[in-house]
PDB file of C-alpha atoms in Angstrom:
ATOM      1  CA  UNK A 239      31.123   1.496  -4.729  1.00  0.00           C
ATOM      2  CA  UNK A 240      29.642  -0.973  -2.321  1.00  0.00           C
ATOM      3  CA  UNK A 241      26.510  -2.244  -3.397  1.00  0.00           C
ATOM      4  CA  UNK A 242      25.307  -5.827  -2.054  1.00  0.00           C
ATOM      5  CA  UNK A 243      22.898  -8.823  -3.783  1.00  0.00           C
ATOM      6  CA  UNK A 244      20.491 -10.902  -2.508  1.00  0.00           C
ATOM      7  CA  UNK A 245      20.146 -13.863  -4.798  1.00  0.00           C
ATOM      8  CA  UNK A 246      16.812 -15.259  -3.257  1.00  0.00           C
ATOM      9  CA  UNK A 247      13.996 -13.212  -5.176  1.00  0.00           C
ATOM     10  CA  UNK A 248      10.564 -15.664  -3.339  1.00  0.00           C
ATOM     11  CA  UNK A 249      11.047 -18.313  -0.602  1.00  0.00           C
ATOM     12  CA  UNK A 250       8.099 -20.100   0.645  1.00  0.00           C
ATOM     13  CA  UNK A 251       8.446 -21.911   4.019  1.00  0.00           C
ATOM     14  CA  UNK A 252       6.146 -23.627   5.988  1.00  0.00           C
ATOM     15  CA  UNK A 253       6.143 -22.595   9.916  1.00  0.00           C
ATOM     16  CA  UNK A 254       8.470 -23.761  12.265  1.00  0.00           C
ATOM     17  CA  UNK A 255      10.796 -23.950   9.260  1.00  0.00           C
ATOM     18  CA  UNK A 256      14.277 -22.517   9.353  1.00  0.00           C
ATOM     19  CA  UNK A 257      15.368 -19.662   7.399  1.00  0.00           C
ATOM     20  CA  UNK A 258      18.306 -18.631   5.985  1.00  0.00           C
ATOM     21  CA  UNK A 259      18.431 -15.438   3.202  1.00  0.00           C
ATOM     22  CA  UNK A 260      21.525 -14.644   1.607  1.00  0.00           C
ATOM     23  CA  UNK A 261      23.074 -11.218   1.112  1.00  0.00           C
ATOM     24  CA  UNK A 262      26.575 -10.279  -0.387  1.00  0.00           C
ATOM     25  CA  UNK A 263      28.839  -7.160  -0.156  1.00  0.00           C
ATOM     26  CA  UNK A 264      31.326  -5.874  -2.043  1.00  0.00           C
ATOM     27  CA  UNK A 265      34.330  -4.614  -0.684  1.00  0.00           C
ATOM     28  CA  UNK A 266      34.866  -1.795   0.059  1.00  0.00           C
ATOM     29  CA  UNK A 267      36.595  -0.800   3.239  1.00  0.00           C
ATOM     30  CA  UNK A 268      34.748  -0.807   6.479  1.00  0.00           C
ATOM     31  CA  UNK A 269      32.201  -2.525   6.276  1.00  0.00           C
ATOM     32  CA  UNK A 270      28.482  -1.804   8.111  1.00  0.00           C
ATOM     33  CA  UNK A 271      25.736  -3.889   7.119  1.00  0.00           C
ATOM     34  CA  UNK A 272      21.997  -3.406   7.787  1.00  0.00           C
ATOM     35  CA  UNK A 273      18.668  -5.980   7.292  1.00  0.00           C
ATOM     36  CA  UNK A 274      15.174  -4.145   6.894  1.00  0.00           C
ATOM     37  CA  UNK A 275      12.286  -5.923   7.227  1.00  0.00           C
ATOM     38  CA  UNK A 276       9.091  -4.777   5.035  1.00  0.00           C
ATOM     39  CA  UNK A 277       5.468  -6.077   6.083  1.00  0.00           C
ATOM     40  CA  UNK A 278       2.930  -6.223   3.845  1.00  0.00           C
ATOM     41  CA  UNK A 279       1.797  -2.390   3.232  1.00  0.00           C
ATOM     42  CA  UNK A 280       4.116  -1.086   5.646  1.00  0.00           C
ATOM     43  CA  UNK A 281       7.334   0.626   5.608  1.00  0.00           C
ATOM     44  CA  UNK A 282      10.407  -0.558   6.292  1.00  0.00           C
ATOM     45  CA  UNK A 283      11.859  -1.071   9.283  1.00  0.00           C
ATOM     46  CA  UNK A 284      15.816  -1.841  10.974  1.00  0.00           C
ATOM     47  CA  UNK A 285      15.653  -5.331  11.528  1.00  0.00           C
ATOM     48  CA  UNK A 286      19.257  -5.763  13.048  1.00  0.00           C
ATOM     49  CA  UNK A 287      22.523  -3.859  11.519  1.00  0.00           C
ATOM     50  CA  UNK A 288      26.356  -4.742  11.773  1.00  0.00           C
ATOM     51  CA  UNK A 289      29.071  -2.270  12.557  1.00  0.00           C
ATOM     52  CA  UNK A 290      32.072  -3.703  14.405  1.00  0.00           C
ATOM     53  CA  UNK A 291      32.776  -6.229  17.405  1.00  0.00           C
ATOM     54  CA  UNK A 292      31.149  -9.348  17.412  1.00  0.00           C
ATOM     55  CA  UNK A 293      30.382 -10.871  13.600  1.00  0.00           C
ATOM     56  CA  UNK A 294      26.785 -12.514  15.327  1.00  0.00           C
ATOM     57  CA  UNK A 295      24.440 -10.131  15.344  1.00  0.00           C
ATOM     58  CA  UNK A 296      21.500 -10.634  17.319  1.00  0.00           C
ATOM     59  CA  UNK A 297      17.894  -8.805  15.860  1.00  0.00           C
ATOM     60  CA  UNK A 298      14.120  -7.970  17.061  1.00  0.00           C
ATOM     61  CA  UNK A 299      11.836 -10.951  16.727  1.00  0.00           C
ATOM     62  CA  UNK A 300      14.381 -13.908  16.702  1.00  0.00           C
ATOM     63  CA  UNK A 301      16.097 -12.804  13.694  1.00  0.00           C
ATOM     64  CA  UNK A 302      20.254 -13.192  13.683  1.00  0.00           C
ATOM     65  CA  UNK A 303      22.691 -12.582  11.317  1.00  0.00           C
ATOM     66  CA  UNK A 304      25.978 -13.305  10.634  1.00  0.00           C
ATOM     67  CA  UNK A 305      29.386 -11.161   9.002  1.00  0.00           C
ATOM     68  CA  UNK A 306      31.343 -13.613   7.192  1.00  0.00           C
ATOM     69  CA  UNK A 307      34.298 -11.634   6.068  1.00  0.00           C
ATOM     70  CA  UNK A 308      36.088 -14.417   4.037  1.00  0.00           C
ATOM     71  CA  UNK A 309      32.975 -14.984   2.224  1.00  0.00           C
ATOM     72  CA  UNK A 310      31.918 -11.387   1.577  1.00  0.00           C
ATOM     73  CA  UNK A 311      28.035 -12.081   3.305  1.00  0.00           C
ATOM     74  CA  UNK A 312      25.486 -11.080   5.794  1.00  0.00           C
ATOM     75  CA  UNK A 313      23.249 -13.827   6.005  1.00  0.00           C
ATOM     76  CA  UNK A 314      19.796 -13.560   8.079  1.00  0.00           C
ATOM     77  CA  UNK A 315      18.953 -16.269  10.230  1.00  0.00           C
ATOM     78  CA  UNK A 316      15.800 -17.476  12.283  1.00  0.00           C
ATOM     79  CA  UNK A 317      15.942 -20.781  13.346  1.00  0.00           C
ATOM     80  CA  UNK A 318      12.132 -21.271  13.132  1.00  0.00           C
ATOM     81  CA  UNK A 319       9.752 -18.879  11.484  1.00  0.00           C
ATOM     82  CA  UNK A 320       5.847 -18.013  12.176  1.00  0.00           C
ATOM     83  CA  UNK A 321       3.513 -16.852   9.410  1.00  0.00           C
ATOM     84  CA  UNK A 322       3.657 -13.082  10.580  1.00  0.00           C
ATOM     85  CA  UNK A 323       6.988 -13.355   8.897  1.00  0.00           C
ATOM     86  CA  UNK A 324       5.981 -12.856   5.779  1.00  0.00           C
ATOM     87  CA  UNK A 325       7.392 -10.136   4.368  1.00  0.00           C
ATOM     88  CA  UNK A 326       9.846  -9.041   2.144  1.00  0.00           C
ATOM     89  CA  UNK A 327      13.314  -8.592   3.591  1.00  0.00           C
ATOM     90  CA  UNK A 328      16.504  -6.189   2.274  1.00  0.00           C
ATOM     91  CA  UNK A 329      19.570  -6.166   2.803  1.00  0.00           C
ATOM     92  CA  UNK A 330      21.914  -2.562   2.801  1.00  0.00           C
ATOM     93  CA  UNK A 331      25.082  -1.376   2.821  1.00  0.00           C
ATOM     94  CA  UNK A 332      26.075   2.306   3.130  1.00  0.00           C
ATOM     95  CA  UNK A 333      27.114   3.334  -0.187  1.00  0.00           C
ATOM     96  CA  UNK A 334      31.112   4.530  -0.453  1.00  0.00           C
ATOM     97  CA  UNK A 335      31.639   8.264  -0.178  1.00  0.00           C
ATOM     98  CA  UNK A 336      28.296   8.776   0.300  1.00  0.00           C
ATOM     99  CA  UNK A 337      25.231   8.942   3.144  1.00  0.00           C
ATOM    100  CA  UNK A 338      22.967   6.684   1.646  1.00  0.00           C
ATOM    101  CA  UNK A 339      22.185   3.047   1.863  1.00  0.00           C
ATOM    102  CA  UNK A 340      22.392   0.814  -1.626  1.00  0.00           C
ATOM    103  CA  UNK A 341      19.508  -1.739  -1.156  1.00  0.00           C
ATOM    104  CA  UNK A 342      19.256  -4.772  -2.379  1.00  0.00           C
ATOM    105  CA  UNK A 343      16.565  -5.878  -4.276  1.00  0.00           C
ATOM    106  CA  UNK A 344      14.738  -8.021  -1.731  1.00  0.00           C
ATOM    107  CA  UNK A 345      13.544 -11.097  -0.941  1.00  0.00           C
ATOM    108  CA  UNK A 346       9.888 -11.807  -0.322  1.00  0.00           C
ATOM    109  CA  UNK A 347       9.389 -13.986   2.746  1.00  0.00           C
ATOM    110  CA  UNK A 348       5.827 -16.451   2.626  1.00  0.00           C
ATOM    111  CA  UNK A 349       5.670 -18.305   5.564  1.00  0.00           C
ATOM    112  CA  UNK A 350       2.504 -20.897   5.184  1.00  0.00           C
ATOM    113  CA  UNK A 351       0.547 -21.852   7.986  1.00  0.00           C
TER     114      UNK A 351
ATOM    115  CA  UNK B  12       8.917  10.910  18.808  1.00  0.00           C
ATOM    116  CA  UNK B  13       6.360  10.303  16.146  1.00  0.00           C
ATOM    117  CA  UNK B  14       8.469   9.249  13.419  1.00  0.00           C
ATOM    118  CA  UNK B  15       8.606  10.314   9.628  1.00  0.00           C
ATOM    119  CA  UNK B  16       5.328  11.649   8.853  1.00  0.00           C
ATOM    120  CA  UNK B  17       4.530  11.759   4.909  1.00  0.00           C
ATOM    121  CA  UNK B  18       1.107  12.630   3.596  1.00  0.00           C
ATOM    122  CA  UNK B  19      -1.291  11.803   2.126  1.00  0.00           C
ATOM    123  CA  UNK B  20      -1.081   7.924   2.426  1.00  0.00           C
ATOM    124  CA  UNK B  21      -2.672   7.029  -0.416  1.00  0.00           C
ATOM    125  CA  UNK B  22      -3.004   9.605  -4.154  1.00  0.00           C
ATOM    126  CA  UNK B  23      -4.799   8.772  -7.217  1.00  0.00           C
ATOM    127  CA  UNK B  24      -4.345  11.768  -9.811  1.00  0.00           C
ATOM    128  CA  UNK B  25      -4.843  11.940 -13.496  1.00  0.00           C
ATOM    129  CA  UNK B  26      -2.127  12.261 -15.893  1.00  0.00           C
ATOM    130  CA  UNK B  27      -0.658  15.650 -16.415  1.00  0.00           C
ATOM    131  CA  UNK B  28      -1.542  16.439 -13.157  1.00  0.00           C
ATOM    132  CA  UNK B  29       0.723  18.045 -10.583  1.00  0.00           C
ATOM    133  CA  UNK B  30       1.681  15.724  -7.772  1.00  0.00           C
ATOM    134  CA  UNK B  31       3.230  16.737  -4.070  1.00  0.00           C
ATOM    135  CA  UNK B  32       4.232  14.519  -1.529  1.00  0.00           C
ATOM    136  CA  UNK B  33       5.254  15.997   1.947  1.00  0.00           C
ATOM    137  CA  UNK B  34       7.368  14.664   4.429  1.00  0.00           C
ATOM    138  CA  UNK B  35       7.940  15.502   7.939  1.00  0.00           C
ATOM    139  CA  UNK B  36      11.730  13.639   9.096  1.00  0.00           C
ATOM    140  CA  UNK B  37      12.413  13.000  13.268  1.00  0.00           C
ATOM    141  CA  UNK B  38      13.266  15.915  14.799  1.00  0.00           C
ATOM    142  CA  UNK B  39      17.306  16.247  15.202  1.00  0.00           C
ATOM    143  CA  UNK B  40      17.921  14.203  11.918  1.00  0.00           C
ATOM    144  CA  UNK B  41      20.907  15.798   9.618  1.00  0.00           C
ATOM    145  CA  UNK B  42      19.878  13.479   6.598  1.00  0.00           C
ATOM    146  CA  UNK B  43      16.781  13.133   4.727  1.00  0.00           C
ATOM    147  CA  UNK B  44      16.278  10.881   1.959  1.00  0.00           C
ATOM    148  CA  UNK B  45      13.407   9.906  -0.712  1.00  0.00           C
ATOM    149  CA  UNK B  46      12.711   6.728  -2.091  1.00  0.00           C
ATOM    150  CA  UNK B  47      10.624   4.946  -4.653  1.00  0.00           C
ATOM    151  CA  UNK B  48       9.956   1.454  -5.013  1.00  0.00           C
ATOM    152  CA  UNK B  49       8.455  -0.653  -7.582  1.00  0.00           C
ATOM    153  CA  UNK B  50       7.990  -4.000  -8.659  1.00  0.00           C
ATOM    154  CA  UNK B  51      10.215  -3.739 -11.469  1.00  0.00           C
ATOM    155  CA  UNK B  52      12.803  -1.653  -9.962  1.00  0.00           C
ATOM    156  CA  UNK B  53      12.628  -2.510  -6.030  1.00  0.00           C
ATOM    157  CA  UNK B  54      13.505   0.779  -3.934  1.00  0.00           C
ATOM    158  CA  UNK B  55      15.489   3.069  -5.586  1.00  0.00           C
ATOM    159  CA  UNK B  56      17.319   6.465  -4.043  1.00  0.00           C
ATOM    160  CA  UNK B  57      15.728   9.125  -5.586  1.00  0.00           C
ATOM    161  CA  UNK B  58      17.277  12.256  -3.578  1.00  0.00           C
ATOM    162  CA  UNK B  59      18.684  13.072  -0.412  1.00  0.00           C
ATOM    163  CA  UNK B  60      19.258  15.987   1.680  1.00  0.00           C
ATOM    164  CA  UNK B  61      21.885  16.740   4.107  1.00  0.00           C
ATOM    165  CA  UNK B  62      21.373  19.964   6.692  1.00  0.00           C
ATOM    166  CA  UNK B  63      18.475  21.087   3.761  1.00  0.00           C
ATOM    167  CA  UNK B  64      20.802  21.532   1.670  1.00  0.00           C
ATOM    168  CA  UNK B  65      20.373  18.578  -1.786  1.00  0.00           C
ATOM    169  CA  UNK B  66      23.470  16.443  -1.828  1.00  0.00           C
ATOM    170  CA  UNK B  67      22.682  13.894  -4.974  1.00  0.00           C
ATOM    171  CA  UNK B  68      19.891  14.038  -6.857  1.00  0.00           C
ATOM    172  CA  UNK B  69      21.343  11.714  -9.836  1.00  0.00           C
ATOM    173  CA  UNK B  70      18.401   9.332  -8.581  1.00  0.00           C
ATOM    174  CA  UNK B  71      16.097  11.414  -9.624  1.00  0.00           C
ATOM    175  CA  UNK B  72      14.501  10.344 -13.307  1.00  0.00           C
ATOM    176  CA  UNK B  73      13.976  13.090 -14.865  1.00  0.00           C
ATOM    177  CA  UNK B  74      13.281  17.113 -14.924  1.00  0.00           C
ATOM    178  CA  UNK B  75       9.513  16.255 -13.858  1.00  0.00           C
ATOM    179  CA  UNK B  76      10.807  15.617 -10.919  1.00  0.00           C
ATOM    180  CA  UNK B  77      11.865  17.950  -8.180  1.00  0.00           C
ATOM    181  CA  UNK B  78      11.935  18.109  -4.403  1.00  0.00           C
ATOM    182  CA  UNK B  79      12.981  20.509  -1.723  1.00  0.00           C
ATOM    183  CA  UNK B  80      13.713  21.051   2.027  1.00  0.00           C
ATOM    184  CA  UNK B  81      12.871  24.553   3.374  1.00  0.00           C
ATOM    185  CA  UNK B  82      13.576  24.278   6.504  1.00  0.00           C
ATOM    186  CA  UNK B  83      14.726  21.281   8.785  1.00  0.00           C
ATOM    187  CA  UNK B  84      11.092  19.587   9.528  1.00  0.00           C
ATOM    188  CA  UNK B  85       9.757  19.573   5.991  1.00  0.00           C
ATOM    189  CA  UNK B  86      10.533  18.094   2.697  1.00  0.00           C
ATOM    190  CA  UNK B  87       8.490  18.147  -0.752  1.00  0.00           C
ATOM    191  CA  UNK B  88       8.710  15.733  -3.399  1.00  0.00           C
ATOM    192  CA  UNK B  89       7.190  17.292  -6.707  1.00  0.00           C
ATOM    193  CA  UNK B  90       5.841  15.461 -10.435  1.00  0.00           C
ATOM    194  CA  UNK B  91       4.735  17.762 -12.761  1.00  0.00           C
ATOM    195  CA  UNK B  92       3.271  16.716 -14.985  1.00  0.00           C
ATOM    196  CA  UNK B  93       2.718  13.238 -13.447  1.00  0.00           C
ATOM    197  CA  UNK B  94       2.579  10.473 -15.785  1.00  0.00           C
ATOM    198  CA  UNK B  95       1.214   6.731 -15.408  1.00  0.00           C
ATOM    199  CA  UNK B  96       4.561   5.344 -15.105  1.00  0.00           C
ATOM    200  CA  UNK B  97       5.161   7.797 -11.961  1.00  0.00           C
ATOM    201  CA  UNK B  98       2.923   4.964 -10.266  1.00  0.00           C
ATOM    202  CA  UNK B  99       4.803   3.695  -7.181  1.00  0.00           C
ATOM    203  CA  UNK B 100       5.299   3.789  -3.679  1.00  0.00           C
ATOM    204  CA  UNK B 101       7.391   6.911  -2.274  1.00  0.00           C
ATOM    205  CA  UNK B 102       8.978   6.626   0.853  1.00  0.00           C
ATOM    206  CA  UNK B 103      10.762   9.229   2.853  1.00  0.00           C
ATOM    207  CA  UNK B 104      13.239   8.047   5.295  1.00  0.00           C
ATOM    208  CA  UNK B 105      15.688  10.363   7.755  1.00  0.00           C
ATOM    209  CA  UNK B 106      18.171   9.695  10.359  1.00  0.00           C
ATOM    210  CA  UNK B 107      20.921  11.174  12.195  1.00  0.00           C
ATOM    211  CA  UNK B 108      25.097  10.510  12.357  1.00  0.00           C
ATOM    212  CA  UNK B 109      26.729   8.874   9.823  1.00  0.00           C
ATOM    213  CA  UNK B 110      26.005   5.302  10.035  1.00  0.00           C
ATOM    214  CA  UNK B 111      23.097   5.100  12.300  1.00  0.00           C
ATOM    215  CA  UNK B 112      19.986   3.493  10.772  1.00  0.00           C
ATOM    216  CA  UNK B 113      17.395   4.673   8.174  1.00  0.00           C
ATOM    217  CA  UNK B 114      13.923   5.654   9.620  1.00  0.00           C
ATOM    218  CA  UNK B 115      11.639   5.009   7.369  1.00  0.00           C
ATOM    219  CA  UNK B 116       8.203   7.102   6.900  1.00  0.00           C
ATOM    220  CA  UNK B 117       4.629   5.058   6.077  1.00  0.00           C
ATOM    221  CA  UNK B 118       5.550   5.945   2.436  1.00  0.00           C
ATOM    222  CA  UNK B 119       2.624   7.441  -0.005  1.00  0.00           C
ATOM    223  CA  UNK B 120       1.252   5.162  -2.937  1.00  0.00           C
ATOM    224  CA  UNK B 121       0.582   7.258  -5.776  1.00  0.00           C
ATOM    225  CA  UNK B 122      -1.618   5.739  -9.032  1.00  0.00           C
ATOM    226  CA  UNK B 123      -1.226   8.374 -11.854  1.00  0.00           C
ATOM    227  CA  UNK B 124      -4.047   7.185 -14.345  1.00  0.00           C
TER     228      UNK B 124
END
C-alpha cells in the first residue's frame, strides 16, 4: 500500500530562514501527492498537491514542492519563512485501492521571530 | 459554500458517558471521512463513507465506536461509553472525485474525564 514518512518530527527556524521538510512515498503506481498545512487550533488545510505534468509544484503562501521520482520524495519548499508559519505540516498520499489519504505523521513548523 | 460543518467545537463529558459528534460534508461530495488525531498517534482514519454507504471502518478502535450517514448532508460519529483515552481531536473531512483534495471540517476536541 502506499503510505509516505516524514522524517522531521520539530524544526525550529528563525525568519527569513529557508525551509525544506522531507516527505517519502512508496511506490506504488501513479503517484498523487498532497501537503496539508495545520495552524495552531485549526484544521487542516490543502497546501499544494501533485498529480501529473510538471514535477514543481507551486502552493498558497510561497510554499513549493518538488516530485523527485528517482528519489521516491515530495519535498516542501519556501525559500524564506515568516513566523505565521508555524504550524505543523503533513504530507499524504492516496492510499492503493482505496479513497483515503495515508498521512504522515507530521512535522511541526516553529518559526522564531 | 460553507465548508464541513462539525459540532460542537469543543466537548468535555464524563466517563461512561455517551458521546456524538455531527458533521455536515460540502454539498455534492461522494466521500466522507472521519479522523482522529493525537499526540501519540498523529491523525488516524477512523471511517469513511462513500455515497452513505460505510466503505472501511477497520480504523475504527473498537465496538464503542460507531458512526453513520443517513442521508448525504449528515454524518454521526458515536462513543458509548466514552472513556478517558477517547480524548482527542475528531475531524471530519469530505470531498468529491477520486483524487481531488480532502476538505477538512474545524474538527471537535473532546476531553472524556
Amino acid at each position: 500500500a502506499q503510505s509516505v514518512s516524514q522524517h522531521n518530527h520539530h524544526v525550529i527556524l528563525s525568519e527569513a530562514a529557508s525551509l525544506e521538510l522531507g516527505c517519502n512515498y512508496s511506490y506504488g503506481g501513479t503517484v498523487n501527492l498532497f501537503w496539508y498545512v495545520q495552524y495552531p487550533g485549526q484544521h487542516l488545510q490543502l497546501l499544494l498537491k501533485y498529480f501529473s505534468g510538471d514535477p514543481l509544484v507551486k502552493g498558497i503562501k510561497g510554499f513549493e514542492a518538488e516530485f523527485i521520482k528517482s528519489k521516491f520524495s515530495f519535498n516542501l519548499r519556501k525559500p524564506s519563512v515568516q513566523w505565521s508559519d508555524t504550524a505543523e505540516y503533513f504530507c499524504a498520499v492516496p492510499q492503493t485501492g482505496a479513497n483515503n489519504l495515508f498521512f504522515g505523521t507530521g512535522t511541526r513548523l516553529t518559526v522564531i521571530p | 459554500d460553507a465548508g464541513v460543518i462539525q459540532s460542537p467545537r469543543h466537548e468535555v463529558t464524563e466517563m461512561g458517558q455517551e458521546v456524538t459528534l455531527r458533521c455536515k460534508p460540502i454539498s455534492g461530495h461522494d466521500y466522507l471521512f472521519w479522523y482522529r488525531q493525537t499526540m501519540m498517534r498523529g491523525l488516524e482514519l477512523l471511517i469513511y463513507f462513500n455515497n452513505n454507504v460505510p466503505i472501511d471502518d477497520s480504523g475504527m478502535p473498537e465496538d464503542r465506536f460507531s458512526a453513520k450517514m443517513p442521508n448525504a448532508s449528515f454524518s454521526t460519529l458515536k462513543i458509548q461509553p466514552s472513556e478517558p483515552r477517547d480524548s482527542a481531536v475528531y475531524f471530519c473531512a469530505s470531498r468529491g472525485t477520486v483524487g481531488s483534495p480532502l476538505h477538512f471540517g474545524n474538527g471537535t476536541r473532546l476531553t472524556v474525564t
